[in-house]
Coordinates of C-alpha atoms in Angstrom, one line a residue:
M73 CA 4.3 16.4 13.7
S74 CA 4.4 19.5 11.6
D75 CA 1.5 20.5 9.4
N76 CA 2.3 21.9 5.9
K77 CA 5.9 22.6 6.8
A78 CA 7.6 20.0 4.8
D79 CA 9.6 22.1 2.5
D80 CA 12.8 21.4 4.3
L81 CA 13.2 18.0 2.9
T82 CA 16.4 15.9 3.1
D83 CA 17.6 14.2 0.0
D84 CA 15.8 10.8 0.9
Q85 CA 12.5 12.3 2.1
V86 CA 9.2 12.6 0.2
K87 CA 6.2 14.7 1.1
I88 CA 2.7 13.0 1.7
D89 CA -0.7 14.4 2.4
I90 CA -3.3 12.5 4.6
W91 CA -6.9 12.4 4.0
G92 CA -8.2 10.1 6.8
I93 CA -8.5 9.6 10.4
C94 CA -6.1 8.9 13.3
V95 CA -4.9 5.5 12.0
N96 CA -2.9 7.2 9.4
R97 CA -1.5 10.0 11.6
D98 CA -0.5 7.5 14.2
I99 CA 1.7 5.6 11.7
F100 CA 4.2 8.4 11.7
R101 CA 3.8 9.6 15.2
V102 CA 4.5 6.2 16.7
Q103 CA 7.4 5.4 14.3
D104 CA 8.8 8.9 14.7
E105 CA 8.8 8.5 18.4
F106 CA 11.0 5.4 18.1
R107 CA 13.3 7.2 15.7
G108 CA 13.4 10.4 17.7
S109 CA 12.9 12.2 14.4
E110 CA 10.8 12.3 11.2
G111 CA 11.5 9.4 8.8
R112 CA 11.8 9.3 5.0
I113 CA 8.0 10.0 4.7
K114 CA 7.4 13.6 5.8
V115 CA 3.7 14.4 6.5
N116 CA 2.7 17.7 4.8
K117 CA -1.2 18.2 4.8
Y118 CA -3.2 16.2 7.2
Y119 CA -7.0 16.4 7.3
K120 CA -8.6 14.5 10.1
A121 CA -12.0 12.8 10.0
C122 CA -13.4 14.8 7.1
S123 CA -16.2 12.9 5.3
F124 CA -16.0 13.0 1.5
V125 CA -19.8 13.1 1.4
S126 CA -19.6 16.3 3.3
Q127 CA -16.7 17.7 1.3
F128 CA -18.3 17.3 -2.0
T129 CA -21.7 18.8 -1.3
K130 CA -22.5 22.4 -1.7
R131 CA -21.8 24.9 1.2
N132 CA -24.8 27.1 2.0
G133 CA -23.9 28.7 5.3
P134 CA -21.3 31.5 5.7
E135 CA -17.7 31.1 5.3
L136 CA -16.0 30.6 8.6
T137 CA -12.5 31.8 9.6
L138 CA -10.0 30.9 12.3
E139 CA -11.2 33.9 14.3
D140 CA -14.7 32.5 14.4
L141 CA -13.3 29.3 16.0
Q142 CA -12.5 31.5 19.1
K143 CA -16.2 31.6 19.8
V144 CA -16.3 28.0 21.0
R145 CA -15.7 27.7 24.7
S146 CA -16.9 24.2 25.7
E147 CA -14.2 21.8 26.0
A148 CA -16.1 18.9 24.3
S149 CA -16.5 21.0 21.2
S150 CA -13.2 22.8 21.2
F151 CA -10.6 23.0 18.6
S152 CA -7.7 22.3 20.8
T153 CA -5.0 21.8 18.1
G154 CA -4.2 23.3 14.8
I155 CA -5.1 20.0 13.0
A156 CA -8.6 20.1 14.7
R157 CA -9.0 23.7 13.6
K158 CA -7.9 23.4 10.0
S159 CA -9.9 20.2 9.6
A160 CA -13.1 21.6 10.9
L161 CA -12.9 24.7 8.8
A162 CA -12.0 22.8 5.6
D163 CA -14.8 20.4 6.4
Y164 CA -17.5 23.1 6.8
N165 CA -16.1 25.5 4.2
K166 CA -15.6 22.7 1.7
T167 CA -12.0 23.8 0.9
L168 CA -10.1 20.6 1.6
T169 CA -9.6 19.8 -2.1
K170 CA -8.6 23.3 -2.8
D171 CA -5.9 23.2 -0.1
L172 CA -4.6 19.7 -1.3
S173 CA -4.5 21.0 -4.9
R174 CA -1.8 23.4 -4.0
S175 CA -0.1 21.4 -1.2
G176 CA 3.0 20.5 -3.4
S177 CA 2.9 16.8 -2.1
E178 CA 3.7 13.9 -4.3
W179 CA 1.6 11.3 -2.6
L180 CA -1.7 10.9 -0.9
L181 CA -2.5 8.5 1.9
I182 CA -6.3 8.1 2.3
D183 CA -9.0 6.0 3.9
G184 CA -12.8 6.0 4.0
R185 CA -13.2 5.7 7.7
A186 CA -14.6 9.1 8.2
D187 CA -17.6 8.1 6.3
I188 CA -18.3 5.3 8.6
Y189 CA -19.4 7.8 11.1
G190 CA -21.6 9.5 8.6
V191 CA -22.5 13.3 8.7
S192 CA -24.8 15.7 10.5
K193 CA -27.2 18.0 8.9
L194 CA -27.2 21.7 9.7
T195 CA -30.5 23.1 8.4
Y196 CA -31.0 26.8 8.3
A197 CA -34.1 28.9 8.7
D198 CA -34.5 29.2 4.8
G199 CA -34.6 25.4 4.5
S200 CA -31.2 25.1 2.9
F201 CA -28.6 22.9 4.7
D202 CA -24.9 21.9 5.1
Y203 CA -23.5 18.5 5.8
V204 CA -20.6 18.4 8.3
S205 CA -18.7 15.3 9.3
N206 CA -19.6 13.7 12.5
K207 CA -16.5 14.3 14.4
T208 CA -17.6 15.9 17.6
A209 CA -15.9 19.2 17.3
H210 CA -17.0 19.5 13.6
R211 CA -20.7 19.2 14.3
Y212 CA -21.1 20.7 17.7
G213 CA -18.2 23.2 17.5
I214 CA -19.6 24.6 14.2
S215 CA -23.1 24.6 15.5
E216 CA -22.0 26.5 18.6
I217 CA -20.2 29.0 16.3
L218 CA -23.2 29.5 14.1
W219 CA -25.4 30.2 17.2
E220 CA -22.8 32.6 18.5
M221 CA -23.0 34.4 15.0
G222 CA -26.9 34.6 15.5
I223 CA -27.6 32.1 12.7
N224 CA -30.6 30.0 13.6
H225 CA -30.4 26.4 12.6
T226 CA -31.1 22.8 13.6
L227 CA -28.5 20.0 14.0
E228 CA -29.4 16.5 13.0
D229 CA -27.2 13.4 13.1
I230 CA -28.2 11.5 10.0
G231 CA -25.2 9.1 10.0
T232 CA -25.1 7.4 6.6
G233 CA -28.8 8.3 6.1
Y234 CA -28.1 10.3 2.9
S235 CA -29.4 8.9 -0.4
E236 CA -27.6 6.4 -2.5
A237 CA -27.6 9.1 -5.4
E238 CA -25.7 11.5 -3.1
Y239 CA -23.1 8.9 -2.0
K240 CA -22.5 8.0 -5.6
E241 CA -22.2 11.6 -6.8
C242 CA -19.8 12.5 -4.0
F243 CA -17.8 9.3 -4.5
D244 CA -17.4 10.0 -8.2
R245 CA -16.1 13.4 -7.5
L246 CA -13.8 12.1 -4.8
V247 CA -12.2 9.7 -7.5
G248 CA -12.0 12.5 -10.1
F249 CA -10.3 14.8 -7.8
V250 CA -7.7 12.3 -6.4
K251 CA -6.8 10.9 -9.9
D252 CA -6.5 14.5 -11.4
R253 CA -4.4 15.7 -8.5
Y254 CA -2.2 12.7 -7.5
G255 CA -2.3 10.5 -10.6
D256 CA -0.9 7.0 -9.7
R257 CA 0.5 8.1 -6.5
I258 CA -2.4 7.3 -4.2
I259 CA -2.2 4.8 -1.3
L260 CA -5.4 3.5 0.3
N261 CA -5.1 2.1 3.8
C262 CA -7.6 -0.6 4.2
S263 CA -7.7 -0.5 8.0
L264 CA -10.7 -2.5 9.5
D265 CA -12.1 -2.3 13.0
A266 CA -10.3 -4.9 15.2
G267 CA -12.5 -7.6 16.7
F268 CA -10.1 -8.5 19.4
F269 CA -7.8 -6.6 21.8
L270 CA -5.0 -7.1 24.2
D271 CA -6.2 -6.6 27.8
F272 CA -4.4 -5.2 30.8
D273 CA -3.1 -8.7 31.7
G274 CA -2.0 -9.5 28.1
T275 CA -4.9 -11.7 27.4
I276 CA -6.9 -11.6 24.1
Q277 CA -10.5 -10.3 24.5
E278 CA -13.2 -10.1 21.9
S279 CA -14.6 -6.8 21.0
S280 CA -16.9 -7.7 18.2
S281 CA -20.3 -6.1 17.8
D282 CA -23.2 -5.7 15.3
M283 CA -21.9 -2.0 14.7
M284 CA -18.5 -3.2 14.1
A285 CA -19.6 -5.6 11.4
I286 CA -21.6 -2.8 9.8
N287 CA -18.6 -0.6 9.8
N288 CA -16.4 -3.1 8.3
A289 CA -19.1 -3.9 5.6
F290 CA -19.2 -0.2 4.7
L291 CA -15.4 0.1 4.6
M292 CA -14.9 -3.1 2.4
R293 CA -17.5 -1.7 -0.1
F294 CA -15.7 1.6 -0.1
N295 CA -12.3 0.0 -0.5
L296 CA -13.2 -2.2 -3.4
D297 CA -15.0 0.6 -5.3
F298 CA -12.1 3.0 -4.7
I299 CA -9.4 0.6 -5.7
R300 CA -11.3 -0.3 -9.0
A301 CA -12.1 3.3 -9.8
T302 CA -8.6 4.7 -9.1
G303 CA -6.2 1.8 -9.8
C304 CA -4.4 3.0 -6.5
Y305 CA -1.9 1.2 -4.4
Y306 CA -3.5 -0.3 -1.3
I307 CA -2.5 -1.8 2.1
K308 CA -4.2 -4.8 3.2
C309 CA -5.3 -5.2 6.8
P310 CA -3.2 -8.2 8.2
M311 CA -4.9 -11.3 9.6
F312 CA -5.3 -11.6 13.4
Q313 CA -5.0 -7.9 13.8
M314 CA -5.9 -6.4 17.3
A315 CA -6.2 -3.3 19.3
D316 CA -4.5 -2.7 22.6
V317 CA -5.9 -1.4 25.8
Y318 CA -2.5 0.3 26.5
H319 CA -2.5 2.2 23.2
R320 CA -1.3 5.7 24.0
W321 CA -4.7 7.3 23.1
G322 CA -6.9 4.7 24.7
L323 CA -8.7 1.5 23.8
Y324 CA -10.6 1.8 20.5
T325 CA -11.1 -0.6 17.6
L326 CA -8.7 1.4 15.6
H327 CA -6.1 1.8 18.2
Y328 CA -3.9 -1.1 17.2
I329 CA -1.0 -2.9 18.8
E330 CA 2.3 -1.0 18.1
E331 CA 3.5 -3.5 15.6
H332 CA 0.6 -2.6 13.2
Y333 CA 2.0 0.9 12.7
A334 CA 5.4 -0.5 11.8
Y335 CA 3.8 -2.7 9.3
L336 CA 1.8 0.2 7.7
E337 CA 5.0 2.4 7.5
R338 CA 7.0 -0.4 5.8
C339 CA 4.2 -0.9 3.3
I340 CA 4.2 2.8 2.6
E341 CA 7.9 3.1 2.2
T342 CA 7.9 -0.1 -0.1
I343 CA 5.3 1.7 -2.3
V344 CA 7.0 5.2 -2.4
F345 CA 10.6 3.9 -2.6
G346 CA 10.1 0.4 -4.0
G347 CA 10.7 0.4 -7.6
E348 CA 10.0 -2.9 -9.4
G349 CA 8.1 -5.8 -7.6
V350 CA 6.2 -3.6 -5.1
E351 CA 3.0 -5.7 -5.1
R352 CA 5.0 -9.0 -4.4
R353 CA 6.8 -7.3 -1.5
L354 CA 3.5 -5.9 -0.1
E355 CA 2.1 -9.3 -0.2
D356 CA 5.1 -10.6 1.6
L357 CA 4.7 -7.9 4.4
Y358 CA 1.1 -8.8 4.6
F359 CA 2.1 -12.4 5.5
E360 CA 5.0 -11.5 7.6
Y361 CA 2.9 -9.4 9.9
S362 CA -0.1 -11.8 9.8
V363 CA 2.3 -14.4 11.2
L364 CA 3.6 -12.0 13.8
F365 CA 0.1 -11.1 14.8
S366 CA -0.9 -14.8 15.1
Q367 CA 2.1 -15.4 17.5
I368 CA 1.0 -12.6 19.7
R369 CA -2.5 -13.9 19.6
A370 CA -1.2 -17.3 20.6
G371 CA 0.8 -15.9 23.5
E372 CA 4.1 -17.1 22.0
I373 CA 5.5 -13.5 22.0
L374 CA 4.5 -10.3 23.7
S375 CA 3.4 -7.1 21.8
I376 CA 5.7 -4.3 22.4
R377 CA 3.6 -1.5 24.1
N378 CA 1.3 -4.0 26.0
G379 CA 4.3 -5.8 27.4
I380 CA 6.1 -2.5 28.4
E381 CA 3.1 -1.1 30.1
R382 CA 2.5 -4.3 32.0
F383 CA 6.1 -4.3 33.2
L384 CA 5.6 -0.7 34.3
E385 CA 2.5 -1.6 36.3
F386 CA 4.5 -4.4 38.1
K387 CA 7.4 -2.0 38.7
R388 CA 5.0 0.6 40.3
D389 CA 3.7 -2.2 42.6
G390 CA 7.2 -3.3 43.5
D391 CA 6.6 -6.7 42.1
R392 CA 10.1 -7.7 41.2
D393 CA 9.5 -11.2 39.9
E394 CA 6.6 -10.3 37.6
A395 CA 8.3 -7.2 36.3
L396 CA 11.5 -8.8 35.5
G397 CA 9.9 -11.8 34.1
I398 CA 8.1 -9.8 31.3
L399 CA 11.1 -7.6 30.8
E400 CA 13.5 -10.6 30.3
R401 CA 11.0 -12.2 27.9
M402 CA 10.9 -9.1 25.7
M403 CA 14.6 -8.8 25.9
S404 CA 14.8 -12.4 24.5
Q405 CA 12.8 -11.0 21.5
K406 CA 15.5 -8.5 21.1
L407 CA 13.2 -5.6 21.6
P408 CA 15.1 -2.3 22.1
Q409 CA 12.3 -0.8 24.2
A410 CA 12.9 -3.6 26.8
E411 CA 16.6 -2.8 26.8
V412 CA 15.8 0.8 27.7
E413 CA 13.6 -0.3 30.5
M414 CA 16.3 -2.6 31.9
A415 CA 18.8 0.3 31.6
K416 CA 16.5 2.4 33.8
L417 CA 16.5 -0.3 36.4
Y418 CA 20.3 -0.3 36.6
A419 CA 20.2 3.6 36.7
E420 CA 17.8 3.5 39.7
G421 CA 19.2 0.4 41.3
M422 CA 15.7 -1.1 41.4
F423 CA 15.4 -4.9 41.4
V424 CA 19.0 -5.0 40.4
E425 CA 22.3 -3.7 41.7
K426 CA 22.8 -0.1 40.7
D427 CA 25.1 0.4 37.9
F428 CA 24.7 3.8 36.3
L429 CA 27.6 3.4 33.7
R430 CA 26.1 0.2 32.5
A431 CA 22.7 1.9 32.1
E432 CA 24.2 4.7 30.0
S433 CA 26.0 2.2 27.9
M434 CA 22.8 0.1 27.4
I435 CA 20.9 3.1 26.3
Q436 CA 23.7 4.4 24.0
K437 CA 23.7 1.0 22.3
V438 CA 20.1 1.1 21.7
I439 CA 20.3 4.6 20.2
N440 CA 23.3 3.4 17.9
G441 CA 21.0 0.6 16.8
G442 CA 18.3 2.9 15.5
M443 CA 16.1 3.7 18.5
R444 CA 17.2 7.4 18.6
G445 CA 13.9 8.2 20.6
A446 CA 15.8 6.9 23.5
Y447 CA 17.7 10.1 23.8
K448 CA 14.9 11.3 26.0
D449 CA 15.5 8.3 28.3
L450 CA 19.2 9.2 28.4
F451 CA 18.5 12.8 29.3
D452 CA 16.0 11.5 31.9
I453 CA 18.6 9.2 33.7
Y454 CA 21.2 11.9 33.6
W455 CA 18.7 14.4 35.3
E456 CA 17.7 11.9 37.9
E457 CA 21.3 11.1 38.8
K458 CA 21.8 14.6 39.7
D459 CA 25.6 14.4 39.2
P460 CA 27.1 17.6 37.7
E461 CA 29.7 15.4 36.0
F462 CA 26.9 14.3 33.5
Y463 CA 25.3 17.6 32.9
P464 CA 27.2 18.6 29.9
K465 CA 26.3 15.2 28.3
M466 CA 22.6 15.8 29.4
I467 CA 22.4 19.0 27.5
E468 CA 24.0 17.7 24.5
V469 CA 21.7 14.8 24.2
V470 CA 18.6 17.1 23.6
K471 CA 20.5 20.0 21.8
E472 CA 20.1 18.8 18.2
G473 CA 16.6 17.5 18.7
S474 CA 15.5 20.9 20.1
D475 CA 17.2 22.8 17.3
K476 CA 15.0 20.6 14.8
G477 CA 11.9 21.4 16.8
Y478 CA 11.3 18.0 18.2
K479 CA 8.8 18.2 21.1
W480 CA 10.4 15.6 23.4
A481 CA 13.7 17.7 23.1
L482 CA 12.1 21.1 23.6
K483 CA 10.3 19.9 26.8
R484 CA 13.5 18.6 28.3
L485 CA 15.7 21.5 27.5
S486 CA 13.0 23.9 28.7
K487 CA 13.1 22.2 32.0
A488 CA 16.9 22.6 32.1
Y489 CA 16.6 26.3 31.5
R490 CA 13.9 26.7 34.0
Y491 CA 15.9 25.2 36.9
G492 CA 19.4 26.1 35.7
I493 CA 20.4 22.5 35.6
G494 CA 23.4 21.9 33.3
I495 CA 22.9 25.3 31.7
E496 CA 22.4 28.9 32.8
K497 CA 18.9 29.6 34.3
D498 CA 16.7 31.5 31.8
L499 CA 13.0 31.5 32.3
G500 CA 12.3 33.4 29.1
E501 CA 14.2 30.8 27.0
A502 CA 12.4 28.1 29.0
A503 CA 9.0 29.5 28.1
R504 CA 9.9 30.0 24.4
L505 CA 11.0 26.3 24.2
M506 CA 7.9 25.1 26.0
K507 CA 5.3 27.1 24.1
P508 CA 5.2 24.8 20.9
V509 CA 5.0 21.8 23.2
A510 CA 2.1 23.3 25.1
E511 CA 0.3 24.1 21.9
A512 CA 0.8 20.7 20.4
F513 CA -0.5 18.7 23.4
R514 CA -3.6 19.1 25.5
G515 CA -2.4 16.9 28.4
E516 CA -2.9 18.5 31.9
D517 CA 0.7 17.9 33.0
I518 CA 2.1 19.8 30.0
R519 CA -0.4 22.6 30.0
D520 CA -0.2 23.1 33.8
T521 CA 3.8 23.0 33.5
Y522 CA 3.5 25.7 31.0
F523 CA 1.2 27.8 33.1
D524 CA 3.5 27.5 36.1
L525 CA 6.5 28.5 34.1
L526 CA 4.8 31.7 32.7
L527 CA 3.5 32.3 36.3
E528 CA 7.0 32.2 37.6
L529 CA 8.3 34.3 34.6
D530 CA 5.7 36.9 35.5
D531 CA 5.8 38.8 32.2
P532 CA 2.7 40.9 31.7
E533 CA 2.9 40.4 27.9
L534 CA 2.5 36.6 28.4
Y535 CA -0.5 36.8 30.7
G536 CA -2.8 36.0 27.8
D537 CA -0.8 32.8 26.9
M538 CA -0.8 31.8 30.6
I539 CA -4.6 31.9 30.8
D540 CA -5.2 30.3 27.4
S541 CA -3.0 27.3 28.3
I542 CA -5.4 26.1 30.9
Y543 CA -8.7 27.7 30.1
R544 CA -10.4 24.8 28.3
L545 CA -9.0 22.3 30.8
T546 CA -10.5 24.5 33.6
M547 CA -13.9 24.6 31.8
S548 CA -13.8 20.9 31.5
G549 CA -13.5 20.6 35.3
S550 CA -9.8 19.6 35.8
P551 CA -9.1 20.3 39.6
E552 CA -5.4 21.3 39.1
S553 CA -6.2 23.6 36.2
K554 CA -9.1 25.1 38.2
A555 CA -6.8 25.8 41.1
R556 CA -4.4 27.6 38.7
Y557 CA -7.0 29.6 37.0
G558 CA -8.3 30.8 40.4
L559 CA -4.6 31.7 41.3
A560 CA -4.4 33.7 38.0

């Protein structure tokens, strides 16, 4: 997802800023992956895990720059993405509100979750101090930078141990800022920690704890106070919500089942584009998804990602009956994701008789139905079929997406250029296309692939990029990256 690059809007798109944590970011990433493109709400500025208590207190330390962030070398404290770097700088420098003031976005999506985790206190030799948000990279990364700059200090995690007066002053400043900047175009996401999660076998497990109760109590207080103070729109957390062990970023109380993100996006679109009767439609969506979540909890239907991942596990194990049982059940729910997986089985000839044309037709039907993210699956089955007859179609499938900078398309077109499959081999073009993908994702497979590509290209001007692509993975102990670093 782009950051601060939302000026190329289509006629039906609206820019939105996000001040919150991953819940709000994930709404658009999950839904955009399904669509294969950005939707009607286009994220402009996004600030991750920045406490408003930290933001609205005075800065006493030096003003840090992007160049200063290069002083961090430890993986645990590193700023591996542009969002991480930008958020940490804005958090410490107290410039988040200044940046949002000139963002040009019409709407703000906000939550109070960053303040659940509290702040850390950086105390300097003269007794002055700064609060920084308790995001790992913020506190430890900033502290590491300050030491590298020769600034003596102590770092203390105080959580929410600041005074009530400090909280109230910062809260009032937050309210004043958002009302002045966004007026009545503020959306509060009232997400809560999920007390239950879907396990690897699809069963419901409880994840409640005393800390979760404390977190939710803090949030409910914040939500009520914020709604009363701003008069903002708000999205209620559905009943029977749950997390998912198969969430793409791991199990966590805020890493919800896939359907939750669809609910949040539908609510946001209802608010932004809704016109009259917004509150009534939001209430209807709240009950619609509460019913859906209750059916998943009861085992009446399967949740999308949990079901697909369980199917894939059985597929890897070669368990035909279990795999097809899950897939057929999901297809009966008319889930396009299940149709794609069945198409792949026909393309591979696994568990069913091979029928490549049927597979191609099934995926194209799903794409026509709105799941344009399945273009990547169509490319993949053409690639695996290794039939030159399909290569022109294969390239056409990703060309539009790559022109628009979509990472899934860039990655695949880069692969085609690297190996000269369906298009003339061009390592330079392959590297150019792969660079933004490697910069956006820290996964070993992507970073290592980019390293291998640059090594094969053997351009001295790109040696720095080659090393940078795997340096922090190497320092964090990745065996594959360490081997490549040694080779370099």
